[in-house]
Short mmCIF file of C-alpha atoms in Angstrom, two decimals:
data_model
loop_
_atom_site.label_atom_id
_atom_site.label_comp_id
_atom_site.label_asym_id
_atom_site.label_seq_id
_atom_site.Cartn_x
_atom_site.Cartn_y
_atom_site.Cartn_z
CA MET A 1 -0.07 0.14 0.06
CA GLU A 2 3.12 2.28 0.44
CA ASN A 3 3.03 2.62 -3.07
CA ILE A 4 0.16 4.75 -3.07
CA LEU A 5 2.52 7.29 -1.54
CA LYS A 6 4.65 7.08 -4.62
CA ASN A 7 2.04 7.40 -6.82
CA ILE A 8 0.33 10.04 -5.30
CA LYS A 9 3.77 11.94 -5.46
CA GLU A 10 5.27 10.97 -8.78
CA HIS A 11 2.56 11.52 -10.69
CA LYS A 12 1.61 14.76 -8.88
CA LEU A 13 -1.80 13.53 -7.71
CA LEU A 14 -2.92 15.70 -4.84
CA LYS A 15 -1.39 19.58 -3.83
CA PRO A 16 -1.47 20.70 0.00
CA GLY A 17 -4.75 21.65 1.18
CA GLN A 18 -6.97 20.17 -1.38
CA VAL A 19 -10.32 18.43 -0.29
CA VAL A 20 -10.00 14.76 -1.76
CA ALA A 21 -13.58 13.08 -1.49
CA VAL A 22 -13.19 9.19 -1.74
CA ALA A 23 -15.46 7.23 -3.94
CA THR A 24 -16.56 4.80 -0.68
CA SER A 25 -18.85 1.62 -1.72
CA GLY A 26 -18.03 0.05 0.83
CA GLY A 27 -15.98 -2.64 -0.32
CA SER A 28 -12.58 -3.39 0.30
CA ASP A 29 -11.13 -1.49 -2.10
CA SER A 30 -12.80 1.72 -1.68
CA MET A 31 -12.77 1.39 2.42
CA ALA A 32 -8.89 0.44 2.33
CA LEU A 33 -8.09 3.77 0.14
CA LEU A 34 -10.30 5.68 2.75
CA HIS A 35 -8.77 4.30 5.81
CA PHE A 36 -5.22 4.95 4.02
CA LEU A 37 -5.73 8.82 3.14
CA ASN A 38 -7.32 9.32 6.15
CA ALA A 39 -4.68 7.97 7.82
CA HIS A 40 -2.04 9.72 5.65
CA LYS A 41 -4.09 13.04 5.76
CA THR A 42 -1.88 15.34 7.78
CA GLU A 43 1.36 14.29 5.92
CA LEU A 44 0.07 14.94 2.68
CA ASP A 45 -1.43 18.22 4.00
CA ILE A 46 -5.06 17.08 2.83
CA ASP A 47 -8.66 16.97 4.30
CA ILE A 48 -11.28 13.73 3.50
CA CYS A 49 -14.64 13.01 3.00
CA ALA A 50 -16.27 10.17 1.23
CA VAL A 51 -18.94 9.73 -1.15
CA HIS A 52 -21.20 7.19 -1.27
CA ILE A 53 -23.72 6.67 -4.03
CA ASP A 54 -26.52 3.93 -3.46
CA HIS A 55 -27.01 2.44 -7.12
CA SER A 56 -30.59 0.72 -6.31
CA LEU A 57 -29.86 -2.19 -8.19
CA ARG A 58 -30.57 -4.06 -4.82
CA GLU A 59 -33.02 -4.49 -2.24
CA ASN A 60 -30.42 -4.13 0.43
CA SER A 61 -28.44 -1.20 -0.73
CA ALA A 62 -29.61 1.00 1.31
CA GLU A 63 -27.31 -1.00 4.02
CA ASP A 64 -24.00 -0.60 2.13
CA ALA A 65 -25.08 3.54 2.61
CA ASN A 66 -25.75 2.97 6.29
CA PHE A 67 -22.40 0.90 6.64
CA VAL A 68 -20.56 3.51 4.88
CA MET A 69 -22.12 6.52 6.89
CA THR A 70 -21.49 4.53 10.40
CA TYR A 71 -18.36 4.29 9.86
CA CYS A 72 -17.22 7.32 8.56
CA LYS A 73 -18.92 9.03 11.76
CA SER A 74 -17.27 6.78 14.22
CA HIS A 75 -14.26 7.64 12.32
CA GLY A 76 -14.72 11.61 12.27
CA ILE A 77 -14.80 11.78 8.32
CA ARG A 78 -17.28 13.46 6.89
CA ALA A 79 -19.41 11.83 4.54
CA TYR A 80 -22.08 12.19 1.76
CA LYS A 81 -24.41 9.98 0.31
CA PHE A 82 -26.83 9.93 -2.99
CA LYS A 83 -29.34 7.47 -3.83
CA ILE A 84 -29.81 7.59 -7.51
CA ASP A 85 -32.64 4.52 -9.65
CA VAL A 86 -29.95 3.61 -11.76
CA ASN A 87 -32.25 1.10 -13.62
CA LYS A 88 -34.52 4.01 -14.42
CA LEU A 89 -32.09 5.89 -16.03
CA ALA A 90 -31.22 3.16 -18.02
CA GLN A 91 -34.62 2.75 -19.95
CA GLN A 92 -34.97 6.75 -20.15
CA LYS A 93 -31.59 7.18 -21.73
CA ASN A 94 -31.64 3.86 -23.55
CA LEU A 95 -28.47 2.86 -21.71
CA SER A 96 -26.91 -0.39 -20.25
CA ILE A 97 -26.84 -0.56 -16.71
CA GLU A 98 -23.22 -0.81 -16.65
CA THR A 99 -22.78 2.65 -18.72
CA ALA A 100 -26.04 3.90 -16.89
CA ALA A 101 -24.40 3.34 -13.40
CA ARG A 102 -21.08 5.32 -14.23
CA GLU A 103 -23.33 8.06 -15.74
CA ALA A 104 -24.79 8.58 -12.45
CA ARG A 105 -21.64 8.31 -10.50
CA TYR A 106 -19.60 10.99 -12.34
CA GLY A 107 -22.89 12.80 -12.43
CA VAL A 108 -22.73 12.68 -8.53
CA PHE A 109 -18.69 13.69 -8.60
CA GLU A 110 -19.11 16.39 -11.24
CA ALA A 111 -21.48 18.08 -9.06
CA LEU A 112 -19.69 18.06 -6.04
CA LEU A 113 -16.46 19.19 -7.91
CA LYS A 114 -18.67 22.27 -9.33
CA LYS A 115 -20.06 23.21 -5.73
CA ASP A 116 -16.22 22.97 -4.19
CA VAL A 117 -17.24 20.02 -2.05
CA ALA A 118 -14.04 18.91 -3.09
CA ASP A 119 -11.01 19.50 -5.28
CA LYS A 120 -10.09 15.90 -6.66
CA ILE A 121 -12.22 12.54 -6.65
CA ALA A 122 -10.48 9.72 -5.34
CA ILE A 123 -11.18 6.31 -7.38
CA ALA A 124 -9.93 2.91 -5.63
CA HIS A 125 -9.16 1.09 -8.65
CA ASN A 126 -6.46 -1.43 -8.40
CA GLN A 127 -3.85 -3.19 -10.63
CA ASN A 128 -6.75 -5.87 -11.19
CA ASP A 129 -9.13 -3.13 -12.54
CA GLN A 130 -6.41 -2.11 -14.89
CA ALA A 131 -5.82 -5.41 -16.17
CA GLU A 132 -9.88 -5.67 -16.77
CA THR A 133 -10.01 -2.47 -18.21
CA ILE A 134 -7.19 -3.69 -20.98
CA LEU A 135 -9.25 -6.78 -21.61
CA GLN A 136 -12.18 -5.32 -22.09
CA ASN A 137 -10.78 -2.62 -24.47
CA ILE A 138 -9.27 -5.67 -26.40
CA PHE A 139 -12.24 -7.94 -26.53
CA ARG A 140 -14.28 -4.57 -27.75
CA GLY A 141 -12.18 -4.42 -30.60
CA ALA A 142 -9.95 -1.76 -29.73
CA GLY A 143 -7.11 -3.19 -31.16
CA VAL A 144 -3.77 -2.85 -30.07
CA GLN A 145 -3.68 1.06 -30.14
CA GLY A 146 -6.99 1.21 -28.06
CA ALA A 147 -5.78 -1.31 -25.71
CA LYS A 148 -5.05 1.15 -22.94
CA GLY A 149 -5.58 1.20 -19.29
CA MET A 150 -6.58 3.71 -17.05
CA ASP A 151 -4.78 7.14 -16.00
CA PHE A 152 -3.36 8.00 -12.68
CA GLN A 153 -5.25 10.86 -13.37
CA ARG A 154 -8.21 12.06 -15.57
CA GLU A 155 -8.99 15.43 -16.30
CA GLY A 156 -6.89 17.30 -13.47
CA VAL A 157 -9.68 16.09 -10.80
CA TYR A 158 -10.38 12.35 -11.13
CA ILE A 159 -7.13 10.65 -9.48
CA ARG A 160 -6.41 6.44 -8.59
CA PRO A 161 -3.69 6.29 -6.51
CA MET A 162 -4.24 2.68 -6.01
CA LEU A 163 -3.77 1.94 -9.85
CA THR A 164 -0.55 -0.34 -9.46
CA THR A 165 -1.51 -1.52 -5.52
CA THR A 166 -2.30 -5.47 -5.89
CA LYS A 167 -6.05 -7.02 -4.42
CA LYS A 168 -3.89 -8.93 -2.24
CA ALA A 169 -1.69 -5.75 -1.08
CA ILE A 170 -5.39 -4.64 -0.56
CA LEU A 171 -6.57 -7.53 1.30
CA ASP A 172 -3.41 -7.71 3.92
CA TYR A 173 -4.12 -3.91 4.25
CA ILE A 174 -7.88 -4.73 5.36
CA PHE A 175 -6.38 -7.42 7.45
CA ILE A 176 -3.72 -6.03 9.46
CA ASN A 177 -5.64 -2.91 10.09
CA ASP A 178 -9.00 -4.37 11.10
CA ILE A 179 -11.01 -2.49 8.21
CA PRO A 180 -14.75 -3.38 7.87
CA TYR A 181 -15.80 -3.53 4.55
CA ARG A 182 -18.73 -5.54 2.88
CA GLU A 183 -19.30 -7.71 -0.30
CA ASP A 184 -21.63 -5.76 -3.13
CA GLN A 185 -23.65 -9.06 -4.35
CA THR A 186 -23.87 -7.52 -7.54
CA ASN A 187 -20.10 -8.44 -8.13
CA ALA A 188 -21.30 -12.02 -8.71
CA ASP A 189 -23.34 -11.39 -11.69
CA ASN A 190 -21.49 -12.17 -14.77
CA GLN A 191 -24.00 -10.62 -16.90
CA PHE A 192 -21.82 -7.22 -16.94
CA SER A 193 -18.85 -7.48 -18.67
CA ARG A 194 -16.51 -6.10 -16.19
CA ASN A 195 -17.70 -8.69 -13.96
CA PHE A 196 -17.47 -11.58 -16.58
CA ILE A 197 -13.77 -10.26 -17.12
CA ARG A 198 -13.34 -10.11 -13.33
CA ASN A 199 -15.40 -13.96 -12.55
CA GLN A 200 -15.00 -16.17 -15.50
CA ILE A 201 -12.12 -14.90 -18.02
CA LEU A 202 -9.30 -13.54 -15.55
CA PRO A 203 -9.28 -16.50 -13.00
CA LEU A 204 -8.34 -18.95 -16.28
CA ILE A 205 -5.83 -16.92 -17.72
CA LYS A 206 -3.73 -16.53 -14.25
CA GLU A 207 -4.37 -20.43 -13.57
CA ARG A 208 -2.34 -20.71 -16.68
CA TRP A 209 -0.20 -17.90 -16.12
CA PRO A 210 0.22 -16.69 -12.65
CA ASN A 211 2.06 -12.99 -13.83
CA ALA A 212 -0.83 -12.64 -16.13
CA VAL A 213 -1.86 -9.50 -14.45
CA ASN A 214 1.49 -7.65 -14.12
CA SER A 215 1.93 -8.56 -18.07
CA ILE A 216 -1.42 -7.29 -19.12
CA VAL A 217 -0.81 -4.08 -17.18
CA GLU A 218 2.75 -3.77 -19.15
CA PHE A 219 1.29 -4.38 -22.34
CA GLY A 220 -1.69 -1.79 -21.79
CA LYS A 221 0.87 1.12 -20.82
#
């Protein structure tokens, strides 16, 4: 997890005095990032808040929101929660659920930035997510030139400080620091393209080539 600090410095992701809103779903990745940035806020000279977006895709989705808000309150972290009916949005705009959910999230993020609630939005994409993105781009027909991964920073406001952090490192950090988190049931739904890659394709690739994630990420640079 210490590579997070390295990434922040090398890629100039943050400046002293900035307010960083951490996109916090309640899952292991976002909870680890929230905890890490909060633990290093004095060193980085930043302020932290959490943003939770309830996509209304599950009957118990409100429980995730309550979990995040309760955790933040007990740790003195300012937190905001939003509820959006993604299914309705998808129908209205004739979008896939994945696209509608992404549009909803970034709509919230942009509103927070415009209202000066935050200067940066921190997203907990990790090394595995990077590999999944590269594979997804290839499968969509992007070709070699289009098989690029995510950037550490986009539009000067969206940052991904965990992009080189392995899933194992995240889970180790969660365990060592006794950080609670919730499993999102929709992550097991393989009708979503990213879940299909994550749950079906990538495990098979790693079974044959254990170092595949690193190789895929290097290919997508």
